[in-house]
C-alpha cells in the first residue's frame, strides 16, 4: 500500500471512523458544508453534488511517537504522522476518520521530523513490524501509552461540532457509531477481500480487509467511511422502528416517530457512491452476508407500509365529512 504524496511501501493500513448526525436542525448546503470542513487554509474542501451531496475535508496531520497497540503484548515504538479528515453526506451525516499506514520495517533510530513530515499518514516502526499483532491490536483499541486512533478521530469530530455554523438542534435523537479497520496486503496475484465485519457493543464495528500492493491508504479509508455511513443508517433506522412501537402505539404517535426517517434518512442509501472503483466490489461481501441492502429495503418497506396503514383512517375520515 502507498499513501498520497510519497512512495513508501506499506504493508498495513489501519483507521477508525466516527459517524453521527450533524447537530443542526437544517441540513447544510454545499457552500456551508465547505465552510464547516475547511480544516486548512491552503487546501480546498472537495464538494460533489452527484449522485448525492458529499463534502470531504483536506487532511490534517497529527505527529505521534508512541507504542503501537499489539495483541500479543509486543512493545513496538513507532514515529510518524496520523492523517485525519472529515466528511459530510447530504449536509446531514458527519464523519471523522483517523488513519495511518506502516511499512514492514523501519529504522532502528529516530529520524528528524522532516523525514516523517514528507510522508504524510505514515507511521514507521523501530525495526520489524508485527503485522498481524498490530492489526489485531488496533481493532481491539489502543491502551494507555499506545497509539489511539479513536481519540484523534473524536478530537476532530469535537472540533467540528463546536463550529459556530451549527445550532445544535438536531431534528431527532441518534447514537454515534465507531468503526475500526485494518487492511493488510493481499498475497501476490490475489485481489482485494473483505475478510471480516463484526458488530460489538456500544456502537463498535470492526472490519478486516486485504488490499493489493500499491493501494492508497486514503482509498481504503474511503471504503471504510462508506461502510460506516451505511451501517449507521441501518442502525439508526432500526432504533427508530423499535421506538415507534409498531402495532402498539396509536397511529399518530407511530407516524411521528417514523417521520424523521422519511424526512432525513431514507434517501441517503447509496452504497459505493464515493468509493474507489478498485475497492467498490468489496461491498458485494456485505450484500451477501449480512445483506445490507436487503435489510435496508425491508426497513424502508415496513416504514412505507406503516405510514400507508395510518393514512387509511384519515382518508376515510376526510371522505366521510364531505
mmCIF file of C-alpha atoms in Angstrom:
data_model
loop_
_atom_site.group_PDB
_atom_site.id
_atom_site.type_symbol
_atom_site.label_atom_id
_atom_site.label_comp_id
_atom_site.label_asym_id
_atom_site.label_seq_id
_atom_site.Cartn_x
_atom_site.Cartn_y
_atom_site.Cartn_z
ATOM 1 C CA UNK A 1 0.000 0.000 0.000
ATOM 2 C CA UNK A 2 1.026 3.588 -0.520
ATOM 3 C CA UNK A 3 -0.063 6.922 0.826
ATOM 4 C CA UNK A 4 -0.565 10.166 -1.109
ATOM 5 C CA UNK A 5 2.492 12.310 -1.691
ATOM 6 C CA UNK A 6 5.186 9.701 -1.071
ATOM 7 C CA UNK A 7 6.387 6.312 -2.270
ATOM 8 C CA UNK A 8 6.947 4.415 0.981
ATOM 9 C CA UNK A 9 5.710 0.852 0.528
ATOM 10 C CA UNK A 10 3.344 -0.077 3.303
ATOM 11 C CA UNK A 11 2.082 -3.491 4.276
ATOM 12 C CA UNK A 12 -0.557 -2.400 6.786
ATOM 13 C CA UNK A 13 -3.113 0.412 6.989
ATOM 14 C CA UNK A 14 -5.374 0.987 9.975
ATOM 15 C CA UNK A 15 -8.006 3.537 10.897
ATOM 16 C CA UNK A 16 -11.086 4.460 12.880
ATOM 17 C CA UNK A 17 -14.245 6.214 11.669
ATOM 18 C CA UNK A 18 -16.691 8.081 13.895
ATOM 19 C CA UNK A 19 -20.179 8.570 12.394
ATOM 20 C CA UNK A 20 -23.115 10.574 13.699
ATOM 21 C CA UNK A 21 -25.884 13.050 12.987
ATOM 22 C CA UNK A 22 -24.783 16.633 12.382
ATOM 23 C CA UNK A 23 -26.103 18.767 15.288
ATOM 24 C CA UNK A 24 -28.033 21.146 13.047
ATOM 25 C CA UNK A 25 -31.778 21.461 12.538
ATOM 26 C CA UNK A 26 -31.322 22.245 8.849
ATOM 27 C CA UNK A 27 -29.134 20.175 6.546
ATOM 28 C CA UNK A 28 -26.162 22.157 5.238
ATOM 29 C CA UNK A 29 -25.901 23.064 1.580
ATOM 30 C CA UNK A 30 -22.670 22.580 -0.370
ATOM 31 C CA UNK A 31 -21.284 26.057 0.312
ATOM 32 C CA UNK A 32 -21.917 25.857 4.059
ATOM 33 C CA UNK A 33 -20.575 22.307 4.209
ATOM 34 C CA UNK A 34 -17.344 23.553 2.651
ATOM 35 C CA UNK A 35 -17.120 26.259 5.323
ATOM 36 C CA UNK A 36 -17.584 23.681 8.072
ATOM 37 C CA UNK A 37 -14.967 21.282 6.731
ATOM 38 C CA UNK A 38 -12.267 23.778 5.799
ATOM 39 C CA UNK A 39 -9.664 22.404 8.172
ATOM 40 C CA UNK A 40 -6.749 24.003 6.333
ATOM 41 C CA UNK A 41 -6.440 27.385 4.662
ATOM 42 C CA UNK A 42 -4.084 26.048 1.977
ATOM 43 C CA UNK A 43 -6.410 23.313 0.653
ATOM 44 C CA UNK A 44 -9.992 23.347 -0.570
ATOM 45 C CA UNK A 45 -12.828 21.123 0.555
ATOM 46 C CA UNK A 46 -13.917 18.685 -2.156
ATOM 47 C CA UNK A 47 -17.652 19.039 -2.777
ATOM 48 C CA UNK A 48 -19.595 16.688 -5.054
ATOM 49 C CA UNK A 49 -23.294 17.059 -5.911
ATOM 50 C CA UNK A 50 -23.751 13.793 -7.840
ATOM 51 C CA UNK A 51 -25.109 11.257 -7.111
ATOM 52 C CA UNK A 52 -25.617 12.931 -3.719
ATOM 53 C CA UNK A 53 -24.238 15.961 -1.903
ATOM 54 C CA UNK A 54 -20.908 14.931 -0.408
ATOM 55 C CA UNK A 55 -18.152 17.085 1.069
ATOM 56 C CA UNK A 56 -14.684 15.831 2.029
ATOM 57 C CA UNK A 57 -12.221 17.903 4.018
ATOM 58 C CA UNK A 58 -8.490 18.170 3.390
ATOM 59 C CA UNK A 59 -6.337 16.031 5.650
ATOM 60 C CA UNK A 60 -4.722 17.285 8.821
ATOM 61 C CA UNK A 61 -1.735 15.543 10.394
ATOM 62 C CA UNK A 62 -1.008 14.594 13.987
ATOM 63 C CA UNK A 63 2.571 13.763 14.884
ATOM 64 C CA UNK A 64 2.966 10.644 17.031
ATOM 65 C CA UNK A 65 5.850 8.990 18.878
ATOM 66 C CA UNK A 66 4.488 6.123 20.943
ATOM 67 C CA UNK A 67 3.920 2.372 21.056
ATOM 68 C CA UNK A 68 1.639 0.661 18.566
ATOM 69 C CA UNK A 69 -1.196 -1.410 20.026
ATOM 70 C CA UNK A 70 -0.464 -5.138 19.644
ATOM 71 C CA UNK A 71 -2.496 -8.206 20.516
ATOM 72 C CA UNK A 72 0.499 -10.191 21.799
ATOM 73 C CA UNK A 73 1.934 -7.546 24.088
ATOM 74 C CA UNK A 74 4.923 -6.769 21.863
ATOM 75 C CA UNK A 75 6.296 -3.298 22.572
ATOM 76 C CA UNK A 76 6.764 -1.634 19.199
ATOM 77 C CA UNK A 77 7.687 2.031 19.213
ATOM 78 C CA UNK A 78 6.666 3.971 16.116
ATOM 79 C CA UNK A 79 7.071 7.542 14.901
ATOM 80 C CA UNK A 80 5.299 9.408 12.133
ATOM 81 C CA UNK A 81 2.062 11.185 11.356
ATOM 82 C CA UNK A 82 -1.574 10.103 11.523
ATOM 83 C CA UNK A 83 -3.879 11.586 8.866
ATOM 84 C CA UNK A 84 -7.359 12.764 9.844
ATOM 85 C CA UNK A 85 -10.221 14.074 7.742
ATOM 86 C CA UNK A 86 -13.962 14.654 7.881
ATOM 87 C CA UNK A 87 -16.852 14.049 5.502
ATOM 88 C CA UNK A 88 -20.437 15.297 5.381
ATOM 89 C CA UNK A 89 -23.119 13.435 3.422
ATOM 90 C CA UNK A 90 -26.219 15.310 2.220
ATOM 91 C CA UNK A 91 -25.444 18.005 4.777
ATOM 92 C CA UNK A 92 -26.745 15.681 7.442
ATOM 93 C CA UNK A 93 -24.358 12.836 8.443
ATOM 94 C CA UNK A 94 -20.940 13.842 9.765
ATOM 95 C CA UNK A 95 -17.926 11.519 9.851
ATOM 96 C CA UNK A 96 -14.371 11.895 11.097
ATOM 97 C CA UNK A 97 -11.589 9.443 10.277
ATOM 98 C CA UNK A 98 -8.054 8.968 11.574
ATOM 99 C CA UNK A 99 -5.738 6.518 9.811
ATOM 100 C CA UNK A 100 -2.145 5.582 9.110
ATOM 101 C CA UNK A 101 -0.137 3.155 7.029
ATOM 102 C CA UNK A 102 3.046 1.391 8.091
ATOM 103 C CA UNK A 103 5.926 -0.286 6.235
ATOM 104 C CA UNK A 104 7.152 -3.803 7.022
ATOM 105 C CA UNK A 105 10.186 -2.398 8.837
ATOM 106 C CA UNK A 106 11.628 0.929 9.858
ATOM 107 C CA UNK A 107 14.931 2.391 11.099
ATOM 108 C CA UNK A 108 16.402 1.459 14.456
ATOM 109 C CA UNK A 109 16.853 5.112 15.417
ATOM 110 C CA UNK A 110 14.521 8.090 15.402
ATOM 111 C CA UNK A 111 14.925 10.373 12.405
ATOM 112 C CA UNK A 112 14.401 14.167 12.240
ATOM 113 C CA UNK A 113 10.763 15.302 11.961
ATOM 114 C CA UNK A 114 11.375 16.463 8.407
ATOM 115 C CA UNK A 115 11.728 12.820 7.382
ATOM 116 C CA UNK A 116 8.253 11.996 8.707
ATOM 117 C CA UNK A 117 6.515 15.177 7.523
ATOM 118 C CA UNK A 118 7.217 14.379 3.861
ATOM 119 C CA UNK A 119 5.497 11.016 4.415
ATOM 120 C CA UNK A 120 2.010 12.116 5.498
ATOM 121 C CA UNK A 121 -0.085 9.449 7.155
ATOM 122 C CA UNK A 122 2.851 7.056 7.551
ATOM 123 C CA UNK A 123 3.954 5.679 10.913
ATOM 124 C CA UNK A 124 7.318 3.899 10.890
ATOM 125 C CA UNK A 125 8.116 1.221 13.486
ATOM 126 C CA UNK A 126 11.515 0.805 15.088
ATOM 127 C CA UNK A 127 12.664 -2.423 13.477
ATOM 128 C CA UNK A 128 10.277 -5.034 12.098
ATOM 129 C CA UNK A 129 6.521 -4.514 12.204
ATOM 130 C CA UNK A 130 4.459 -7.386 13.648
ATOM 131 C CA UNK A 131 1.690 -7.004 11.066
ATOM 132 C CA UNK A 132 -0.954 -9.380 12.388
ATOM 133 C CA UNK A 133 -0.455 -8.462 16.034
ATOM 134 C CA UNK A 134 -0.634 -4.746 15.202
ATOM 135 C CA UNK A 135 -3.778 -5.158 13.101
ATOM 136 C CA UNK A 136 -5.449 -7.093 15.903
ATOM 137 C CA UNK A 137 -4.243 -4.546 18.458
ATOM 138 C CA UNK A 138 -5.752 -1.639 16.526
ATOM 139 C CA UNK A 139 -9.075 -3.472 16.171
ATOM 140 C CA UNK A 140 -9.057 -4.116 19.918
ATOM 141 C CA UNK A 141 -8.292 -0.454 20.662
ATOM 142 C CA UNK A 142 -5.201 1.337 21.909
ATOM 143 C CA UNK A 143 -4.316 1.080 25.568
ATOM 144 C CA UNK A 144 -2.518 3.511 27.833
ATOM 145 C CA UNK A 145 0.604 4.858 26.169
ATOM 146 C CA UNK A 146 -0.357 3.323 22.819
ATOM 147 C CA UNK A 147 -1.499 4.946 19.597
ATOM 148 C CA UNK A 148 -5.233 5.670 19.903
ATOM 149 C CA UNK A 149 -6.811 6.437 16.542
ATOM 150 C CA UNK A 150 -10.232 6.810 18.113
ATOM 151 C CA UNK A 151 -9.011 9.677 20.259
ATOM 152 C CA UNK A 152 -7.686 11.527 17.206
ATOM 153 C CA UNK A 153 -10.911 10.974 15.251
ATOM 154 C CA UNK A 154 -13.013 12.020 18.239
ATOM 155 C CA UNK A 155 -10.918 15.148 18.707
ATOM 156 C CA UNK A 156 -11.563 16.207 15.116
ATOM 157 C CA UNK A 157 -15.283 15.483 15.478
ATOM 158 C CA UNK A 158 -15.443 17.542 18.678
ATOM 159 C CA UNK A 159 -13.715 20.441 16.905
ATOM 160 C CA UNK A 160 -16.260 20.374 14.082
ATOM 161 C CA UNK A 161 -19.400 20.189 16.225
ATOM 162 C CA UNK A 162 -18.261 23.309 18.090
ATOM 163 C CA UNK A 163 -18.320 25.291 14.830
ATOM 164 C CA UNK A 164 -20.465 28.457 15.065
ATOM 165 C CA UNK A 165 -22.337 27.433 11.901
ATOM 166 C CA UNK A 166 -24.171 24.735 13.883
ATOM 167 C CA UNK A 167 -27.208 25.471 16.046
ATOM 168 C CA UNK A 168 -27.055 22.158 17.992
ATOM 169 C CA UNK A 169 -30.747 21.489 17.358
ATOM 170 C CA UNK A 170 -30.671 18.057 15.741
ATOM 171 C CA UNK A 171 -34.035 17.057 14.207
ATOM 172 C CA UNK A 172 -34.043 13.724 16.076
ATOM 173 C CA UNK A 173 -32.022 11.760 18.616
ATOM 174 C CA UNK A 174 -29.476 9.210 17.445
ATOM 175 C CA UNK A 175 -26.344 7.433 18.589
ATOM 176 C CA UNK A 176 -22.868 7.641 17.151
ATOM 177 C CA UNK A 177 -21.047 4.575 15.900
ATOM 178 C CA UNK A 178 -17.326 3.947 15.553
ATOM 179 C CA UNK A 179 -15.763 1.569 13.075
ATOM 180 C CA UNK A 180 -12.181 0.323 13.397
ATOM 181 C CA UNK A 181 -10.493 -1.146 10.358
ATOM 182 C CA UNK A 182 -7.260 -2.857 9.449
ATOM 183 C CA UNK A 183 -6.131 -3.612 5.896
ATOM 184 C CA UNK A 184 -3.192 -5.914 5.184
ATOM 185 C CA UNK A 185 -1.506 -6.502 1.855
ATOM 186 C CA UNK A 186 -3.092 -9.276 -0.192
ATOM 187 C CA UNK A 187 -0.869 -12.125 -1.401
ATOM 188 C CA UNK A 188 0.615 -11.538 -4.840
ATOM 189 C CA UNK A 189 -1.849 -12.290 -7.600
ATOM 190 C CA UNK A 190 -4.919 -12.009 -5.355
ATOM 191 C CA UNK A 191 -7.467 -9.217 -5.436
ATOM 192 C CA UNK A 192 -8.918 -7.280 -2.519
ATOM 193 C CA UNK A 193 -11.109 -9.064 0.001
ATOM 194 C CA UNK A 194 -13.237 -8.176 2.994
ATOM 195 C CA UNK A 195 -12.393 -10.934 5.442
ATOM 196 C CA UNK A 196 -14.495 -9.958 8.439
ATOM 197 C CA UNK A 197 -17.111 -7.442 9.541
ATOM 198 C CA UNK A 198 -18.244 -7.604 13.163
ATOM 199 C CA UNK A 199 -20.707 -5.699 15.330
ATOM 200 C CA UNK A 200 -19.878 -5.300 19.007
ATOM 201 C CA UNK A 201 -21.494 -3.438 21.904
ATOM 202 C CA UNK A 202 -21.564 0.333 22.377
ATOM 203 C CA UNK A 203 -21.721 1.064 18.666
ATOM 204 C CA UNK A 204 -18.351 -0.529 17.836
ATOM 205 C CA UNK A 205 -17.778 -2.238 14.478
ATOM 206 C CA UNK A 206 -14.574 -3.821 13.189
ATOM 207 C CA UNK A 207 -13.505 -4.575 9.624
ATOM 208 C CA UNK A 208 -10.577 -6.668 8.401
ATOM 209 C CA UNK A 209 -9.534 -6.353 4.752
ATOM 210 C CA UNK A 210 -6.909 -7.451 2.260
ATOM 211 C CA UNK A 211 -5.933 -4.987 -0.470
ATOM 212 C CA UNK A 212 -3.484 -5.234 -3.397
ATOM 213 C CA UNK A 213 0.006 -3.842 -3.104
ATOM 214 C CA UNK A 214 0.000 -0.204 -4.177
ATOM 215 C CA UNK A 215 -3.493 0.579 -2.876
ATOM 216 C CA UNK A 216 -3.521 4.014 -1.278
ATOM 217 C CA UNK A 217 -4.453 4.111 2.388
ATOM 218 C CA UNK A 218 -6.783 7.042 1.625
ATOM 219 C CA UNK A 219 -8.763 4.809 -0.753
ATOM 220 C CA UNK A 220 -9.179 2.158 1.947
ATOM 221 C CA UNK A 221 -10.276 4.890 4.365
ATOM 222 C CA UNK A 222 -12.894 5.981 1.807
ATOM 223 C CA UNK A 223 -14.287 2.465 1.555
ATOM 224 C CA UNK A 224 -14.497 2.153 5.336
ATOM 225 C CA UNK A 225 -16.177 5.546 5.637
ATOM 226 C CA UNK A 226 -18.799 4.317 3.182
ATOM 227 C CA UNK A 227 -19.324 1.120 5.172
ATOM 228 C CA UNK A 228 -19.579 3.135 8.388
ATOM 229 C CA UNK A 229 -22.091 5.544 6.873
ATOM 230 C CA UNK A 230 -24.449 2.830 5.715
ATOM 231 C CA UNK A 231 -24.066 0.823 8.902
ATOM 232 C CA UNK A 232 -25.025 3.973 10.839
ATOM 233 C CA UNK A 233 -28.083 4.455 8.632
ATOM 234 C CA UNK A 234 -29.214 0.875 9.261
ATOM 235 C CA UNK A 235 -28.580 1.146 12.991
ATOM 236 C CA UNK A 236 -30.414 4.456 13.300
ATOM 237 C CA UNK A 237 -33.496 3.403 11.347
ATOM 238 C CA UNK A 238 -33.699 0.116 13.285
ATOM 239 C CA UNK A 239 -33.747 2.115 16.536
ATOM 240 C CA UNK A 240 -36.447 4.392 15.127
ATOM 241 C CA UNK A 241 -38.625 1.405 14.292
ATOM 242 C CA UNK A 242 -38.089 -0.057 17.743
ATOM 243 C CA UNK A 243 -39.007 3.230 19.414
ATOM 244 C CA UNK A 244 -42.087 3.696 17.219
ATOM 245 C CA UNK A 245 -43.701 0.651 18.898
ATOM 246 C CA UNK A 246 -45.312 -0.512 15.683
ATOM 247 C CA UNK A 247 -48.579 -2.249 16.382
ATOM 248 C CA UNK A 248 -48.708 -0.950 19.964
ATOM 249 C CA UNK A 249 -48.705 2.823 19.642
ATOM 250 C CA UNK A 250 -51.662 4.700 18.189
ATOM 251 C CA UNK A 251 -51.444 5.890 14.608
ATOM 252 C CA UNK A 252 -50.329 9.497 15.070
ATOM 253 C CA UNK A 253 -47.620 8.506 17.574
ATOM 254 C CA UNK A 254 -46.164 5.896 15.220
ATOM 255 C CA UNK A 255 -46.164 8.325 12.306
ATOM 256 C CA UNK A 256 -44.485 10.979 14.442
ATOM 257 C CA UNK A 257 -41.745 8.532 15.488
ATOM 258 C CA UNK A 258 -41.058 7.431 11.917
ATOM 259 C CA UNK A 259 -41.250 10.794 10.198
ATOM 260 C CA UNK A 260 -37.544 11.671 10.776
ATOM 261 C CA UNK A 261 -36.533 8.560 8.860
ATOM 262 C CA UNK A 262 -38.632 9.657 5.891
ATOM 263 C CA UNK A 263 -37.577 13.309 6.027
ATOM 264 C CA UNK A 264 -33.858 12.876 6.640
ATOM 265 C CA UNK A 265 -32.551 9.351 6.064
ATOM 266 C CA UNK A 266 -34.323 7.140 3.525
ATOM 267 C CA UNK A 267 -32.836 8.959 0.519
ATOM 268 C CA UNK A 268 -29.244 8.610 1.771
ATOM 269 C CA UNK A 269 -28.770 4.934 0.876
ATOM 270 C CA UNK A 270 -26.223 4.918 -1.972
ATOM 271 C CA UNK A 271 -23.521 2.280 -1.406
ATOM 272 C CA UNK A 272 -20.241 2.762 -3.300
ATOM 273 C CA UNK A 273 -21.184 6.288 -4.424
ATOM 274 C CA UNK A 274 -17.788 7.664 -3.366
ATOM 275 C CA UNK A 275 -15.636 4.528 -3.160
ATOM 276 C CA UNK A 276 -12.543 3.885 -5.264
ATOM 277 C CA UNK A 277 -13.543 1.645 -8.185
ATOM 278 C CA UNK A 278 -10.808 -0.864 -7.418
ATOM 279 C CA UNK A 279 -12.359 -1.485 -3.984
ATOM 280 C CA UNK A 280 -16.056 -0.978 -4.694
ATOM 281 C CA UNK A 281 -16.799 -4.651 -5.302
ATOM 282 C CA UNK A 282 -15.925 -5.421 -1.652
ATOM 283 C CA UNK A 283 -19.433 -4.173 -0.921
ATOM 284 C CA UNK A 284 -20.655 -7.402 -2.531
ATOM 285 C CA UNK A 285 -19.493 -9.276 0.580
ATOM 286 C CA UNK A 286 -21.812 -7.230 2.790
ATOM 287 C CA UNK A 287 -24.628 -7.623 0.300
ATOM 288 C CA UNK A 288 -24.376 -11.407 0.612
ATOM 289 C CA UNK A 289 -23.887 -11.604 4.374
ATOM 290 C CA UNK A 290 -25.391 -9.943 6.385
ATOM 291 C CA UNK A 291 -27.243 -8.413 3.397
ATOM 292 C CA UNK A 292 -27.043 -4.673 3.996
ATOM 293 C CA UNK A 293 -29.258 -3.551 1.121
ATOM 294 C CA UNK A 294 -31.816 -6.319 1.681
ATOM 295 C CA UNK A 295 -32.156 -5.256 5.293
ATOM 296 C CA UNK A 296 -32.443 -1.608 4.270
ATOM 297 C CA UNK A 297 -35.151 -2.360 1.701
ATOM 298 C CA UNK A 298 -37.058 -4.344 4.307
ATOM 299 C CA UNK A 299 -36.881 -1.456 6.785
ATOM 300 C CA UNK A 300 -37.921 1.062 4.158
ATOM 301 C CA UNK A 301 -40.877 -1.075 3.105
ATOM 302 C CA UNK A 302 -42.019 -1.510 6.720
ATOM 303 C CA UNK A 303 -41.977 2.261 7.193
ATOM 304 C CA UNK A 304 -43.906 2.839 3.978
ATOM 305 C CA UNK A 305 -46.480 0.174 4.873
ATOM 306 C CA UNK A 306 -46.945 1.622 8.352
ATOM 307 C CA UNK A 307 -47.436 5.134 7.006
ATOM 308 C CA UNK A 308 -49.911 3.819 4.418
ATOM 309 C CA UNK A 309 -51.893 1.950 7.079
ATOM 310 C CA UNK A 310 -52.089 5.050 9.261
ATOM 311 C CA UNK A 311 -53.201 7.145 6.294
ATOM 312 C CA UNK A 312 -56.237 4.951 5.501
ATOM 313 C CA UNK A 313 -58.372 6.021 8.521
ATOM 314 C CA UNK A 314 -57.512 9.656 7.879
ATOM 315 C CA UNK A 315 -58.603 9.282 4.248
ATOM 316 C CA UNK A 316 -61.880 7.624 5.273
ATOM 317 C CA UNK A 317 -62.497 10.387 7.786
ATOM 318 C CA UNK A 318 -61.880 13.057 5.173
ATOM 319 C CA UNK A 319 -64.244 11.383 2.702
ATOM 320 C CA UNK A 320 -66.978 10.940 5.299
ATOM 321 C CA UNK A 321 -67.028 14.651 6.108
ATOM 322 C CA UNK A 322 -67.664 15.687 2.542
#
